[in-house]
Coordinates of C-alpha atoms and ligand atoms in Angstrom, one line a residue:
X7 CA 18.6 -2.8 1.8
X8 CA 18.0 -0.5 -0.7
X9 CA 21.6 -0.2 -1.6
X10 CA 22.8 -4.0 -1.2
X11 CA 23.5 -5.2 -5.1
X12 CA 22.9 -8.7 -4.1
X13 CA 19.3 -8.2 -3.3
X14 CA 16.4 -8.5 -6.0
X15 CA 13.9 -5.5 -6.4
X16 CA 11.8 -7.2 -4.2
X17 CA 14.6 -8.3 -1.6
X18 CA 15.2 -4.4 -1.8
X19 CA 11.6 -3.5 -0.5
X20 CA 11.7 -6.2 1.9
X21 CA 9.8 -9.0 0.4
X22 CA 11.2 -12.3 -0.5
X23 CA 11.6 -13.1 -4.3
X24 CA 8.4 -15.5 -4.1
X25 CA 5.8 -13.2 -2.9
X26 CA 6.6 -11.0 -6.2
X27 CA 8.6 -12.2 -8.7
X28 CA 5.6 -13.1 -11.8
X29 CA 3.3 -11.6 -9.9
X30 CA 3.3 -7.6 -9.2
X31 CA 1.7 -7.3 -12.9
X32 CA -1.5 -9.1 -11.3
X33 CA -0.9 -6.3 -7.9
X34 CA -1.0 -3.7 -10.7
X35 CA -3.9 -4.8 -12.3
X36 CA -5.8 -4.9 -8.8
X37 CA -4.6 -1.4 -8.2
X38 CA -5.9 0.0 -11.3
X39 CA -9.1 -1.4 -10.8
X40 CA -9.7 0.5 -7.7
X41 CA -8.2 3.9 -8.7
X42 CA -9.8 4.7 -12.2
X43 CA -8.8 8.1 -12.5
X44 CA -5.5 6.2 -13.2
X45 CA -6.4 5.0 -16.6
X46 CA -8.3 8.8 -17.1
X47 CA -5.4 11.7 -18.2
X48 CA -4.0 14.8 -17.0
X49 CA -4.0 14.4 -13.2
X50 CA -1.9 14.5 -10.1
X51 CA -0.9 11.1 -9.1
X52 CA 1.1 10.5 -5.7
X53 CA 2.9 7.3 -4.6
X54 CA 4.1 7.5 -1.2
X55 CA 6.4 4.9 -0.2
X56 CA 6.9 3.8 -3.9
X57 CA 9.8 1.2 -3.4
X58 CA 12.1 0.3 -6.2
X59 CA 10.5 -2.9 -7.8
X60 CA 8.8 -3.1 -10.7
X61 CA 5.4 -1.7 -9.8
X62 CA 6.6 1.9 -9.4
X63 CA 7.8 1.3 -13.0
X64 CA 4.5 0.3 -14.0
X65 CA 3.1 3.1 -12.6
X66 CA 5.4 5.1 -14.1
X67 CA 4.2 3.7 -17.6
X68 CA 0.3 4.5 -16.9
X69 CA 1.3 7.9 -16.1
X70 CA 3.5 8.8 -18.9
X71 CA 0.7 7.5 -21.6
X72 CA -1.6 9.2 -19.7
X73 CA -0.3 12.4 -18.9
X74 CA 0.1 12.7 -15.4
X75 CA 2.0 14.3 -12.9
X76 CA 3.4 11.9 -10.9
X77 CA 4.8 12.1 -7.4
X78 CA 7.4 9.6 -5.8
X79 CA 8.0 9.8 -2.0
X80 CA 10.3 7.4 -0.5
X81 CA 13.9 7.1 0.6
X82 CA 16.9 8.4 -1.5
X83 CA 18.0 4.6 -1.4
X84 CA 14.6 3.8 -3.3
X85 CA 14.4 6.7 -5.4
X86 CA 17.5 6.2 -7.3
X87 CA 16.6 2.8 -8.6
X88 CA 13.7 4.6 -10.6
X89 CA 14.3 7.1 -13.8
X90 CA 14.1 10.4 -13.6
X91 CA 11.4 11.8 -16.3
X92 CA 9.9 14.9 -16.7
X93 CA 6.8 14.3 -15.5
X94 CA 7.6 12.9 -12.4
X95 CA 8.5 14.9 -9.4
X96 CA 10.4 13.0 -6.3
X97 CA 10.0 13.7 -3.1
X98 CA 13.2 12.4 -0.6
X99 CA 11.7 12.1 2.8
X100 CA 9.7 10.6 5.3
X101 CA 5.8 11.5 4.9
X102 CA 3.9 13.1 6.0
X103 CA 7.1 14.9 7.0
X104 CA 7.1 17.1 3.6
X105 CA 6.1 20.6 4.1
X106 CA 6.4 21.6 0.5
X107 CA 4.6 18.7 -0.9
X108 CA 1.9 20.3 1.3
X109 CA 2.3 23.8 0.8
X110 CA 2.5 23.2 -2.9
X111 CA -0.4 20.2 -3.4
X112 CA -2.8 20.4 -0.3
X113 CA -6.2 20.1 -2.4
X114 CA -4.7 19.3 -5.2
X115 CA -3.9 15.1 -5.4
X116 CA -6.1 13.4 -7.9
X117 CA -4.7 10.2 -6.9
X118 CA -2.9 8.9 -3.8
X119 CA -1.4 5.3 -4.0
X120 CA 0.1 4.0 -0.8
X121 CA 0.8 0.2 -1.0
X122 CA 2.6 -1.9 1.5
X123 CA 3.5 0.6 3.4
X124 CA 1.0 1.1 6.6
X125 CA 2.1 -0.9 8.8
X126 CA 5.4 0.8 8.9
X127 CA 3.4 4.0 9.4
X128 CA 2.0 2.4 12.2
X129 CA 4.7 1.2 14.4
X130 CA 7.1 4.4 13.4
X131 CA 4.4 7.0 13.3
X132 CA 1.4 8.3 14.0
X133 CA -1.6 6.7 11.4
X134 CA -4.2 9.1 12.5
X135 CA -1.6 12.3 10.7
X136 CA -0.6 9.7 8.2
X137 CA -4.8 10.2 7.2
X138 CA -5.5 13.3 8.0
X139 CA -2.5 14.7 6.3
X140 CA -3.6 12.3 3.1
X141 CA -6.8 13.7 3.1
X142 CA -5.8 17.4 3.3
X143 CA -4.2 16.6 -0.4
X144 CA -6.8 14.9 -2.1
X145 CA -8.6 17.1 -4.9
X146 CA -12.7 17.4 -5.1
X147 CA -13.3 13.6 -6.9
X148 CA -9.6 12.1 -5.8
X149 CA -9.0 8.9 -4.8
X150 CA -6.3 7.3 -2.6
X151 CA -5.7 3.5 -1.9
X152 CA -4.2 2.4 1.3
X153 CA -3.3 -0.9 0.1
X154 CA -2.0 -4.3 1.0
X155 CA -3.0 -4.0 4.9
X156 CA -1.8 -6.6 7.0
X157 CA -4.9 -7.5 9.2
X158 CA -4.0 -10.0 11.6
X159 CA -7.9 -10.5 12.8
X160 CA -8.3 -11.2 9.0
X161 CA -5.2 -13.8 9.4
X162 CA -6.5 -15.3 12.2
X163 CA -10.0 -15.7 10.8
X164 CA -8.4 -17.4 7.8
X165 CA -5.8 -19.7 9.6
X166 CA -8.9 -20.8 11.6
X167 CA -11.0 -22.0 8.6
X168 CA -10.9 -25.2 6.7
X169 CA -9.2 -23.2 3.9
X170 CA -6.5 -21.9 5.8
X171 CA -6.0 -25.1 7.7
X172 CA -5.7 -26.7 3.8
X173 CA -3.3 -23.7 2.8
X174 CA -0.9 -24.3 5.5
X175 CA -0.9 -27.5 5.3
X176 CA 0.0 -28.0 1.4
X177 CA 2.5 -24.4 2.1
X178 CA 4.7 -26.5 5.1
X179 CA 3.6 -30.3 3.7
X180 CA 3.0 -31.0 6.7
X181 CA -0.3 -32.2 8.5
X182 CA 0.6 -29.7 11.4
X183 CA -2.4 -27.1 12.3
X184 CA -1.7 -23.3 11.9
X185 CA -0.6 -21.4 15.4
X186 CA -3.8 -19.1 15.9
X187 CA -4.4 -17.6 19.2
X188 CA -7.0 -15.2 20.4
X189 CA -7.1 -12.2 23.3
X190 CA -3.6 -11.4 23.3
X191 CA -1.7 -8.1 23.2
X192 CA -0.9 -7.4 19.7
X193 CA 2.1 -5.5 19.8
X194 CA 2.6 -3.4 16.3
X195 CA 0.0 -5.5 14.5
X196 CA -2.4 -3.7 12.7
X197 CA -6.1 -5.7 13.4
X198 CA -9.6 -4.9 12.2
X199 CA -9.8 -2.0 14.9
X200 CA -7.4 0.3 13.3
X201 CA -9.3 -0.7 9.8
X202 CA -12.2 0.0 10.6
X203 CA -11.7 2.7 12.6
X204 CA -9.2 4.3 9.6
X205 CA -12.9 4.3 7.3
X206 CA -14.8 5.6 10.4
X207 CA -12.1 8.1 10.6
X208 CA -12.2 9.3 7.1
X209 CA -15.9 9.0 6.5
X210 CA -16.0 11.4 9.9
X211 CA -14.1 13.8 8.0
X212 CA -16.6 13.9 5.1
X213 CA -15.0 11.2 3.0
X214 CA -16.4 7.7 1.7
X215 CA -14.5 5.1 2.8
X216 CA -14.5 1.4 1.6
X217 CA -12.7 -1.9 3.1
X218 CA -11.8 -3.6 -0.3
X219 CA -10.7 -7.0 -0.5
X220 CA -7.7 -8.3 -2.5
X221 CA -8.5 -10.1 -6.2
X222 CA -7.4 -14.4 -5.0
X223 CA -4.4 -14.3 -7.4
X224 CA -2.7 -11.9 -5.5
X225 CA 0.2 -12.9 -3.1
X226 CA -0.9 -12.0 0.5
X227 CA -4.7 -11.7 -0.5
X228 CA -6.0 -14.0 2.1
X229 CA -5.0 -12.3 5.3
X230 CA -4.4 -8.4 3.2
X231 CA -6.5 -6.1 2.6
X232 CA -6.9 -2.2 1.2
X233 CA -8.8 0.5 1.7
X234 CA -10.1 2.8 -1.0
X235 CA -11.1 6.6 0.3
X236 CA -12.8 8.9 -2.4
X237 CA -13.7 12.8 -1.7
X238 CA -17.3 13.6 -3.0
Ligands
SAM5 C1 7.2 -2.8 1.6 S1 7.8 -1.4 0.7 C2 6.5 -1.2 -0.5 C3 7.0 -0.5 -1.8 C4 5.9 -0.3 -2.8 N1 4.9 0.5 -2.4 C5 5.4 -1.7 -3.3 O1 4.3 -2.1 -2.8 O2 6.0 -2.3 -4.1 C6 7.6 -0.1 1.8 C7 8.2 1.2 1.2 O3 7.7 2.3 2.0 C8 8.7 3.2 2.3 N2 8.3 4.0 3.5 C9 8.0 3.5 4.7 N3 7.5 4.5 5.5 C10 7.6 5.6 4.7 C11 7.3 7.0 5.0 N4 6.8 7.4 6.2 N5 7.5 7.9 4.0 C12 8.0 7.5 2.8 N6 8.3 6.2 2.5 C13 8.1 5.3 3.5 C14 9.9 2.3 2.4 O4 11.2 3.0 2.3 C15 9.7 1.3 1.4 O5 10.2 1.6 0.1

């Protein structure tokens, strides 16, 4: 998709044009919040499945002003959309698949950003290496955001309530109710199980680990979530 001229950016990564456009500035600021080594300088900053809107670029921005390394991972496809800099260093591959981005950073990653990108790991892969592997690069301090986490037991909690009922209804104008069903086989849906046992996971492994929730102007913010991992 990457490659197909007649998608936008965010057609490109695979979201529509509404769930973006006028509103990756506000994802940004969200992100920032949660990683403040980010607005600190001189560090190692990794972004691993950065996609080819205009967040990378933005990130791109924070790290030039503030002097950091920064590490791209993603497809060739992806990567070529995005300027080539001093500073940053891309990585064409499939992570955690990159044995010199290990050999080179294990213990040394100030900041790890993965956004959107999860649930891919997690029908394609394995999530437990995805972590493990994540952690083994994180520097004594460093922070990493798994962000934008498609929770269906969060989804299902909302669609339930008289919120989501009201969002669904003014989304489809319709007076329809939402489909919500419980105790069912979730094939390839992430749920508060794999979330929670991701931070039980991490903090096992002599991490902290925090389920954040979204700031409400953000897109996806009522059934998304992130979670923010920090070595002591
Ligand atoms: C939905 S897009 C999100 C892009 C970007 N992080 C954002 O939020 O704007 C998911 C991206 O992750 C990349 N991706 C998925 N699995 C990956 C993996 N194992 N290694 C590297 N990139 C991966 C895809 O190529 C795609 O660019």
């Amino acid at each position: 998709m990457a490659k197909d001229d007649s998608l936008s950016c965010y057609e490109k990564i695979g979201f529509p044009n509404s769930y973006r456009q006028n509103k990756e500035h506000l994802i940004f600021e969200d992100i920032i919040g949660k990683l403040p080594l980010l607005c600190t300088q001189n560090k190692v900053v990794l972004d691993i499945g950065c996609g080819c809107s205009e967040l990378p670029l933005m990130l791109i921005d924070l790290c030039r002003k503030n002097e950091h390394t920064l590490i791209l991972i993603d497809s060739e496809e992806m990567l070529s959309h995005l300027p080539n800099e001093p500073f940053i260093k891309k990585i064409i591959g499939y992570y955690p698949d990159c044995n010199d981005l290990f050999n080179k950073y294990r213990g040394e990653v100030d900041v790890i950003l993965t956004y959107s990108v999860l649930h891919y790991i997690f029908v394609e892969s394995n999530i437990w290496n995805f972590l493990d592997s994540s952690l083994e690069l994180m520097s004594d301090g460093g922070e990493m955001l798994i962000g934008d986490i498609p929770n269906v037991s969060k989804r299902k909690r909302f669609f339930s309530s008289k919120n989501g009922i009201k969002f669904h209804q003014n989304f489809t104008g319709k007076e329809e109710l939402p489909e919500v069903s419980f105790n069912n086989i979730e094939h390839h849906l992430i749920d508060d199980s794999v979330v929670l046992s991701l931070v039980t996971r991490a903090r096992n492994q002599g991490f902290d680990a925090y389920i954040l929730p979204q700031k409400s102007d953000l897109p996806m913010a009522n059934r998304r979530e992130d979670i923010l991992i920090r070595k002591p």
